[in-house]
mmCIF file of C-alpha atoms and ligand atoms in Angstrom:
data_model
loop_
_atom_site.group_PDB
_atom_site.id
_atom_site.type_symbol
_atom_site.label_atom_id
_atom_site.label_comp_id
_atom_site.label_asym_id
_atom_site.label_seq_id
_atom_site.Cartn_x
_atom_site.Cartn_y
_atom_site.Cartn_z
ATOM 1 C CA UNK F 1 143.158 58.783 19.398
ATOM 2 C CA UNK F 2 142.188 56.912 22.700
ATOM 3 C CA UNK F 3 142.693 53.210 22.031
ATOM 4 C CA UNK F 4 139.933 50.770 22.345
ATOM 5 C CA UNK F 5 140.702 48.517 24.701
ATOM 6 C CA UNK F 6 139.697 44.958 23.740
ATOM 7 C CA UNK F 7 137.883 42.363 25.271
ATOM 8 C CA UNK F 8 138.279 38.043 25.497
ATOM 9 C CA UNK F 9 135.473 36.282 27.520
ATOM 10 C CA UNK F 10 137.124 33.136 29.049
ATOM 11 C CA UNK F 11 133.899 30.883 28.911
ATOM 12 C CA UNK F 12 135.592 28.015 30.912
ATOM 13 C CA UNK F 13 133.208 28.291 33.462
ATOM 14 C CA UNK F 14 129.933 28.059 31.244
ATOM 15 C CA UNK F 15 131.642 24.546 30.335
ATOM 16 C CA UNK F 16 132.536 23.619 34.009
ATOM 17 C CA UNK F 17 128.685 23.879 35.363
ATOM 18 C CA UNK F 18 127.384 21.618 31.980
ATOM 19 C CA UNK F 19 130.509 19.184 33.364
ATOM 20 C CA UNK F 20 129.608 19.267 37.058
ATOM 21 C CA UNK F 21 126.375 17.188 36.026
ATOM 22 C CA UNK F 22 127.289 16.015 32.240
ATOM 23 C CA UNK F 23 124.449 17.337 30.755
ATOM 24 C CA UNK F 24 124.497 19.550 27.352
ATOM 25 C CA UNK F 25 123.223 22.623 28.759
ATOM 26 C CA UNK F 26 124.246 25.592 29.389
ATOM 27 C CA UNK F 27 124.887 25.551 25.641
ATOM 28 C CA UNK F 28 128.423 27.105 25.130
ATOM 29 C CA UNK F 29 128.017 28.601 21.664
ATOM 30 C CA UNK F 30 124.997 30.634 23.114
ATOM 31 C CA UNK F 31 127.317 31.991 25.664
ATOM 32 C CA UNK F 32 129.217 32.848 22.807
ATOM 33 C CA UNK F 33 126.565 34.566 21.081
ATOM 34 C CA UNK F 34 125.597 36.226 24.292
ATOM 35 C CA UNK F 35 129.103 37.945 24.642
ATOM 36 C CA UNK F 36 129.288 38.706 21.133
ATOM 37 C CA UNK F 37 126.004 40.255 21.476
ATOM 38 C CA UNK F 38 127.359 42.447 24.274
ATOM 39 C CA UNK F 39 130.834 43.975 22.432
ATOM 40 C CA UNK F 40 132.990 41.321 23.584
ATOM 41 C CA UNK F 41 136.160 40.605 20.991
ATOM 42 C CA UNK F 42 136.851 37.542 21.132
ATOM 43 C CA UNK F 43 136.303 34.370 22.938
ATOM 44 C CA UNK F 44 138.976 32.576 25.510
ATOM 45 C CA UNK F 45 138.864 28.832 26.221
ATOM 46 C CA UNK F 46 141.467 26.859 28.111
ATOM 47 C CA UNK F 47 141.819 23.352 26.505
ATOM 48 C CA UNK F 48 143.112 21.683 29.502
ATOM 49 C CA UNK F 49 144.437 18.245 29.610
ATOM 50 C CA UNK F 50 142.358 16.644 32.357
ATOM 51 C CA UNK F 51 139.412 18.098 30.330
ATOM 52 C CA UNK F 52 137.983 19.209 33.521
ATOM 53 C CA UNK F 53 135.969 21.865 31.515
ATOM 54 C CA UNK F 54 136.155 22.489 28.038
ATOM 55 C CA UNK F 55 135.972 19.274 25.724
ATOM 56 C CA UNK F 56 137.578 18.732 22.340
ATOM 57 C CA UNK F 57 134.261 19.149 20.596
ATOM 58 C CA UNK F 58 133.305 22.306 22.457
ATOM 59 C CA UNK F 59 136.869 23.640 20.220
ATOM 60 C CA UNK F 60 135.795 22.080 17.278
ATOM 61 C CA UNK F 61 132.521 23.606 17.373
ATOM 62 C CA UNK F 62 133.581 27.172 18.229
ATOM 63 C CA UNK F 63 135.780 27.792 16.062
ATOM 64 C CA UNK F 64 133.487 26.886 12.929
ATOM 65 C CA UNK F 65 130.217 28.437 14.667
ATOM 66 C CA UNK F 66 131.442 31.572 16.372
ATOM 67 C CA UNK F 67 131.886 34.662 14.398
ATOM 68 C CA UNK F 68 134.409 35.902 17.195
ATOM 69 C CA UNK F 69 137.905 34.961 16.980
ATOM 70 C CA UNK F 70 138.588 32.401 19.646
ATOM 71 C CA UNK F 71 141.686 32.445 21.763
ATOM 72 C CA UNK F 72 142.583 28.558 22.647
ATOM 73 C CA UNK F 73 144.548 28.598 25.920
ATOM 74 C CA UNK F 74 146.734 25.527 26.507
ATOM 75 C CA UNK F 75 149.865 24.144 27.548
ATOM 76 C CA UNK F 76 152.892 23.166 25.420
ATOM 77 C CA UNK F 77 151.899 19.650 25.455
ATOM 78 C CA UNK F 78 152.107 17.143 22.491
ATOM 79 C CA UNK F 79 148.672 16.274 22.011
ATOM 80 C CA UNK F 80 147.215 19.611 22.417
ATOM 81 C CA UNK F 81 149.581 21.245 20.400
ATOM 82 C CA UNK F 82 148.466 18.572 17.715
ATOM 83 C CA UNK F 83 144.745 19.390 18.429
ATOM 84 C CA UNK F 84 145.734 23.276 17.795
ATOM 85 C CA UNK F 85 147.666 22.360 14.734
ATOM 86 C CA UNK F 86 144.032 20.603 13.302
ATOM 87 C CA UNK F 87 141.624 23.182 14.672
ATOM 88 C CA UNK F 88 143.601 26.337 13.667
ATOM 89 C CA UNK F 89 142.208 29.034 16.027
ATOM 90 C CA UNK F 90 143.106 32.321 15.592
ATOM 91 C CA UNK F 91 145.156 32.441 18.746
ATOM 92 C CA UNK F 92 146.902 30.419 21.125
ATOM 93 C CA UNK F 93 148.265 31.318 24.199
ATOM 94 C CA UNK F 94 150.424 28.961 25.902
ATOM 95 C CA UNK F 95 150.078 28.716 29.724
ATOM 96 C CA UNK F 96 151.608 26.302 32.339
ATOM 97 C CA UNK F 97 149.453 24.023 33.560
ATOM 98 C CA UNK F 98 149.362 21.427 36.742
ATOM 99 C CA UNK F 99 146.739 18.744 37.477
ATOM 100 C CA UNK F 100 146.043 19.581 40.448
ATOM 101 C CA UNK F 101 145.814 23.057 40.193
ATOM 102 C CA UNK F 102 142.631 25.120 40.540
ATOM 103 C CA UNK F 103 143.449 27.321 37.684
ATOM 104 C CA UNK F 104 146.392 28.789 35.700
ATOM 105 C CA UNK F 105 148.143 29.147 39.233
ATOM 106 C CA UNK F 106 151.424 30.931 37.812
ATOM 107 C CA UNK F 107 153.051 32.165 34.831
ATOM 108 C CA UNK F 108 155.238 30.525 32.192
ATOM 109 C CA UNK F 109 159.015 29.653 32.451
ATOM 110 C CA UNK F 110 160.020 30.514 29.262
ATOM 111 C CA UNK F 111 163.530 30.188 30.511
ATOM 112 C CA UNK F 112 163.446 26.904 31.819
ATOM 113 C CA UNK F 113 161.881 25.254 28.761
ATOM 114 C CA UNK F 114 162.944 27.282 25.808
ATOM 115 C CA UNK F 115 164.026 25.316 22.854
ATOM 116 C CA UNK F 116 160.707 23.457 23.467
ATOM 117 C CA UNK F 117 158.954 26.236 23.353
ATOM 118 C CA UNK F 118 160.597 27.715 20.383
ATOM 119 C CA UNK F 119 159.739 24.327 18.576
ATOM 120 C CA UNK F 120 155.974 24.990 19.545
ATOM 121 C CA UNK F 121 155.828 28.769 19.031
ATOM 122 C CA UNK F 122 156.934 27.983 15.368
ATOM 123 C CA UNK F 123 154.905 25.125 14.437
ATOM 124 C CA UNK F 124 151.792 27.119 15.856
ATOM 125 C CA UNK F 125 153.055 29.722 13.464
ATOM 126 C CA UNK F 126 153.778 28.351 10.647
ATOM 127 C CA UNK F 127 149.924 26.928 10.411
ATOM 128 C CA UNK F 128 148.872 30.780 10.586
ATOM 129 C CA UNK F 129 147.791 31.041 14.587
ATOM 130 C CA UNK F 130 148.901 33.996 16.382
ATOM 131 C CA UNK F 131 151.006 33.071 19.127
ATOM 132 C CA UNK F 132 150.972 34.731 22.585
ATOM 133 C CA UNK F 133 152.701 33.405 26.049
ATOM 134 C CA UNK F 134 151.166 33.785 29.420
ATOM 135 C CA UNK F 135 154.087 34.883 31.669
ATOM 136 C CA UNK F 136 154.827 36.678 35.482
ATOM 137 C CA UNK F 137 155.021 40.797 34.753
ATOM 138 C CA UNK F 138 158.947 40.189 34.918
ATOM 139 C CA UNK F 139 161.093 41.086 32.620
ATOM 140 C CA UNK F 140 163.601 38.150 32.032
ATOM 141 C CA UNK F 141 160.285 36.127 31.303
ATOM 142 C CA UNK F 142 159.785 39.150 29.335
ATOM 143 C CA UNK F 143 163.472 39.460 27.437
ATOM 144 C CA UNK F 144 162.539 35.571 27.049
ATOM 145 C CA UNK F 145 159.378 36.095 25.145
ATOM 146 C CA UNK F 146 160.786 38.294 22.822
ATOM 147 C CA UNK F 147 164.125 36.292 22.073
ATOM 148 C CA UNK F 148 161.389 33.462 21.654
ATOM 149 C CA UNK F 149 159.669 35.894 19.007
ATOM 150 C CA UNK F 150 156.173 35.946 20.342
ATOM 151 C CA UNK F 151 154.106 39.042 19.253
ATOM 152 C CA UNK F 152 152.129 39.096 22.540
ATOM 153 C CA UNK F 153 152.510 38.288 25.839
ATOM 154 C CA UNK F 154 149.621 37.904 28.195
ATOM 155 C CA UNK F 155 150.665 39.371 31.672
ATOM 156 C CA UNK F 156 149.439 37.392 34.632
ATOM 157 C CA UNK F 157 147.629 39.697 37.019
ATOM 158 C CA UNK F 158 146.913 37.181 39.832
ATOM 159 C CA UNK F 159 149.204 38.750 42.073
ATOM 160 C CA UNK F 160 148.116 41.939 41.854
ATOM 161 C CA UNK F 161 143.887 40.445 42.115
ATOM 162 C CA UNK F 162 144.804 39.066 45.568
ATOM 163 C CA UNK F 163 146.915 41.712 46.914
ATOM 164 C CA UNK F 164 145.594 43.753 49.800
ATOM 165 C CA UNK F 165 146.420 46.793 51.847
ATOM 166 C CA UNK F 166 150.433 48.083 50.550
ATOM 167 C CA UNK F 167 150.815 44.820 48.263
ATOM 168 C CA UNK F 168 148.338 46.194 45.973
ATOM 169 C CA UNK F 169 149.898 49.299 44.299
ATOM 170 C CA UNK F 170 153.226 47.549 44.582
ATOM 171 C CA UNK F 171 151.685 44.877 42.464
ATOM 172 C CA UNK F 172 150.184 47.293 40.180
ATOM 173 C CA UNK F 173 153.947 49.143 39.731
ATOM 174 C CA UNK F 174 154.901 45.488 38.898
ATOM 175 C CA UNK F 175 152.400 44.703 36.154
ATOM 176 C CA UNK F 176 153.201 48.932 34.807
ATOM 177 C CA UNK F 177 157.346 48.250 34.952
ATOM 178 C CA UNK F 178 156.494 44.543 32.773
ATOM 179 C CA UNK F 179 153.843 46.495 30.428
ATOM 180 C CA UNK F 180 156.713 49.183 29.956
ATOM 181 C CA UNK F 181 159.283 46.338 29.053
ATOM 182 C CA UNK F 182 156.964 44.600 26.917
ATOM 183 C CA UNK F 183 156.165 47.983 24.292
ATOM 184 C CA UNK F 184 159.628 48.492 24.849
ATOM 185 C CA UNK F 185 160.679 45.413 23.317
ATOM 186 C CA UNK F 186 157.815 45.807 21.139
ATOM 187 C CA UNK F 187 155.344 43.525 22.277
ATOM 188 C CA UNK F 188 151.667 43.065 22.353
ATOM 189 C CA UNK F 189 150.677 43.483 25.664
ATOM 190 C CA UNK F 190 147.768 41.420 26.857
ATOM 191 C CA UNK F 191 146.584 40.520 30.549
ATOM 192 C CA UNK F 192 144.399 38.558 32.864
ATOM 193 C CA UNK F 193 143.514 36.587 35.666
ATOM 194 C CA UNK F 194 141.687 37.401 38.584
ATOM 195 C CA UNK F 195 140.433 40.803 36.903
ATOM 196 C CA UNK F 196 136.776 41.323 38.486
ATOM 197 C CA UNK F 197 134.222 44.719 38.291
ATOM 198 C CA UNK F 198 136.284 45.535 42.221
ATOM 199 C CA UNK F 199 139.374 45.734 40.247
ATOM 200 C CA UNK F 200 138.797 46.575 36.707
ATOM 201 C CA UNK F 201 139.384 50.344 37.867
ATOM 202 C CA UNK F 202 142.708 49.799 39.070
ATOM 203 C CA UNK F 203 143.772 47.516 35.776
ATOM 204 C CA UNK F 204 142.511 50.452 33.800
ATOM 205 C CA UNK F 205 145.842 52.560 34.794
ATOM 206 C CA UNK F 206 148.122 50.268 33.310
ATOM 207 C CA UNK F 207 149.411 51.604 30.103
ATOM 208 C CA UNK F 208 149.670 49.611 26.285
ATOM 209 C CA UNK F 209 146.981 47.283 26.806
ATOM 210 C CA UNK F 210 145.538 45.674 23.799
ATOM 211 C CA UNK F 211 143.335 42.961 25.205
ATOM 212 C CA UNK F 212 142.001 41.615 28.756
ATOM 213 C CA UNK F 213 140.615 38.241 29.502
ATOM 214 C CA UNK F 214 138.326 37.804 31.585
ATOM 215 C CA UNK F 215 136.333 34.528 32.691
ATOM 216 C CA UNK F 216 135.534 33.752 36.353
ATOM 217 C CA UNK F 217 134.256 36.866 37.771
ATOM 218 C CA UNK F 218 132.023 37.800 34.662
ATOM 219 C CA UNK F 219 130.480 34.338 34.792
ATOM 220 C CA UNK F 220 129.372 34.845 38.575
ATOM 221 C CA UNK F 221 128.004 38.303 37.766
ATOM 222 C CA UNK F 222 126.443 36.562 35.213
ATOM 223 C CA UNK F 223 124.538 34.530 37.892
ATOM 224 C CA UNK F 224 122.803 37.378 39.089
ATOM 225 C CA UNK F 225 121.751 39.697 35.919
ATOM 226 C CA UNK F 226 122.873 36.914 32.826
ATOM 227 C CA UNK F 227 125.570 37.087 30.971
ATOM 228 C CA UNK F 228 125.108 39.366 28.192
ATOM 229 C CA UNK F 229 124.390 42.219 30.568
ATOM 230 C CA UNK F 230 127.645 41.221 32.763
ATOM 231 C CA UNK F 231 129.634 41.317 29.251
ATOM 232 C CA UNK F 232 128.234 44.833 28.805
ATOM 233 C CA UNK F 233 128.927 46.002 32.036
ATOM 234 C CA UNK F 234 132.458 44.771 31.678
ATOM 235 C CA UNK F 235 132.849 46.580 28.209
ATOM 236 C CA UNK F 236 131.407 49.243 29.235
ATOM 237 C CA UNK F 237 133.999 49.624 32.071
ATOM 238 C CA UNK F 238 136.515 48.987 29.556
ATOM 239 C CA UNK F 239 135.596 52.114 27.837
ATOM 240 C CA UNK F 240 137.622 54.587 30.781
ATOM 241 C CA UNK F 241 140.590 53.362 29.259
ATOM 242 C CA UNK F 242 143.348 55.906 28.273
ATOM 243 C CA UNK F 243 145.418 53.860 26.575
ATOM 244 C CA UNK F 244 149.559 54.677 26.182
ATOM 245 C CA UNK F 245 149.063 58.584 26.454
ATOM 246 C CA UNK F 246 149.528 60.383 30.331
HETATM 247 N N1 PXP O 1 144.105 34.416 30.968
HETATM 248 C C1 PXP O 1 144.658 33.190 31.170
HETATM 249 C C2 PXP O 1 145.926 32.871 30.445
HETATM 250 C C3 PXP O 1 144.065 32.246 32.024
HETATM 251 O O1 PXP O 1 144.639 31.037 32.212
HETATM 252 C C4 PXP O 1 142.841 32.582 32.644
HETATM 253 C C5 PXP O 1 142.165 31.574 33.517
HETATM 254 O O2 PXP O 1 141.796 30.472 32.741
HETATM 255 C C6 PXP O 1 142.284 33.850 32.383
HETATM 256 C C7 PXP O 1 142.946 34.747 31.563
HETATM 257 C C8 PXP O 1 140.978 34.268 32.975
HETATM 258 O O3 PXP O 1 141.105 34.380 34.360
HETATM 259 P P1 PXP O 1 139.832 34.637 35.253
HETATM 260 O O4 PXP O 1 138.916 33.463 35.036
HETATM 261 O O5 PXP O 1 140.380 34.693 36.638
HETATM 262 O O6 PXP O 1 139.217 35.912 34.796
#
C-alpha cells in the first residue's frame, strides 16, 4: 500500500513577523488551525534560546490548544530541556543551534557530544516524548543516532536545497545513501530544511520517508494565496509520493 507521506508545518515564521513589531497578531494558534484545516500532521516550532521567534507561552499554549501533535525543536540545552520536561510535547527533535545563526545552519554532532546527549535523549523519554535528532545525511552521525537509541532521525536537506547544476543529484544520492542507512538500522526517517514547491519534486524520490517539515517557504507562499491554501498545495504535492517500493 503506498505510504502516506506526512506532513509538520514549522510555524516559526508566523511568530517571527508578530516579533518584528511585538504585537499579538498574526495569532499563532490560528495558523495552527489553518494548517490543520489543510491536512497538515503536525505542527513544528523551534524553541530557540535567544527567543528570536517563538516564546515560551506560544509552547505552552499549543500544546494544550492544538489538536495536532506539536513537534518542539530545540537544542540540548539545560533550560530548554527543563521547559520540554514541563510542557511534554509529543516530540522533540534536538538540533544544534548558534546565536548568530540565521537558522538551523548544520546538523547535529552526535559524536562529539554523546554522553550528553544520551543523558537528554533519556530524560526526554522517560517523561513519554518521542525523541528524534536532526543530523547531516551521513552515516557515522547516523550509526551515532542509533547507538544513542533515537527512533527517528530528521535528515538535514539544506545541502541538497542550495545545490545547483551537478551538486544537486549528488546531494540527492547523499540524502538516498543516509535514508538507506537509517531503515537499515531501523530508523524513522524524517527530513527538512530548505524544502520549497521548486524542490518538493525532487525530495519526493527519496525512499522511507515518514514525515517532512516544512516552515519558511510555505509561509512566503502563504503571503501570496494564505496559508491554508499553501498547506494544501504542499499536501497535495505530498500525495506523488511512492514511498519504500521501486
Ligand atoms: N527541520 C528542522 C530541524 C529545522 O531546524 C527547520 C528550520 O527551523 C526546519 C525543519 C524547517 O526548515 P525550513 O523553514 O527551511 O522549511
Amino acid at each position: 500500500m503506498k505510504p502516506r507521506l506526512k506532513l509538520g508545518v514549522n510555524i516559526d515564521h508566523v511568530a517571527t513577523i508578530r516579533q518584528a513589531r511585538g504585537t499579538d497578531y498574526p495569532d499563532l494558534l490560528a495558523a495552527a488551525h489553518c494548517c490543520e484545516a489543510a491536512g497538515a500532521d503536525g505542527i513544528t516550532i523551534h524553541l530557540r534560546e535567544d527567543r528570536r521567534h517563538i516564546q515560551d507561552a506560544d509552547v505552552w499554549r499549543l500544546r494544550r490548544e492544538c489538536r495536532l501533535p506539536i513537534n518542539l525543536e530545540m537544542a540540548n540545552a539545560p533550560a530548554i530541556v527543563r521547559m520540554a520536561l514541563r510542557v511534554k510535547p509529543a516530540e522533540v527533535c534536538l538540533v544544534p543551534e548558534r546565536r548568530q545563526e540565521l537558522t538551523t545552519e548544520g546538523g547535529l554532532d552526535v559524536l562529539g557530544q554523546f554522553q550528553s546527549m544520551q543523558r537528554t535523549v533519556a530524560r526526554l523519554r522517560d517523561a513519554g516524548i518521542a525523541v528524534s535528532i536532526f543530523i547531516a545525511p551521513d552515516a557515522a552521525q547516523l550509526a551515532a543516532a542509533a547507538r544513542l537509541g533515537v527512533p527517528v532521525v530528521e535528515l538535514h536537506t539544506g545541502a541538497f536545497a542550495n545545490a545547483r547544476g551537478a551538486a544537486l543529484p549528488r546531494e540527492l544520492r547523499r540524502l538516498q545513501r543516509a535514508a538507506d542507512c537509517a531503515h537499515d538500522l531501523g530508523l524513522q526517517v524524517n527530513a527538512g530544511h530548505g524544502i520549497s514547491y521548486a524542490n518538493i519534486a525532487d525530495v519526493l524520490q527519496l525512499r522511507w520517508l515518514d514525515t517532512l517539515n516544512i516552515g519558511h517557504s510555505i509561509v512566503a507562499r502563504a503571503l501570496f494565496c494564505g496559508l491554508t491554501r499553501a498547506v494544501r498545495e504542499m499536501r497535495t504535492a505530498l500525495r506523488a509520493y511512492r514511498g519504500g517500493a521501486r
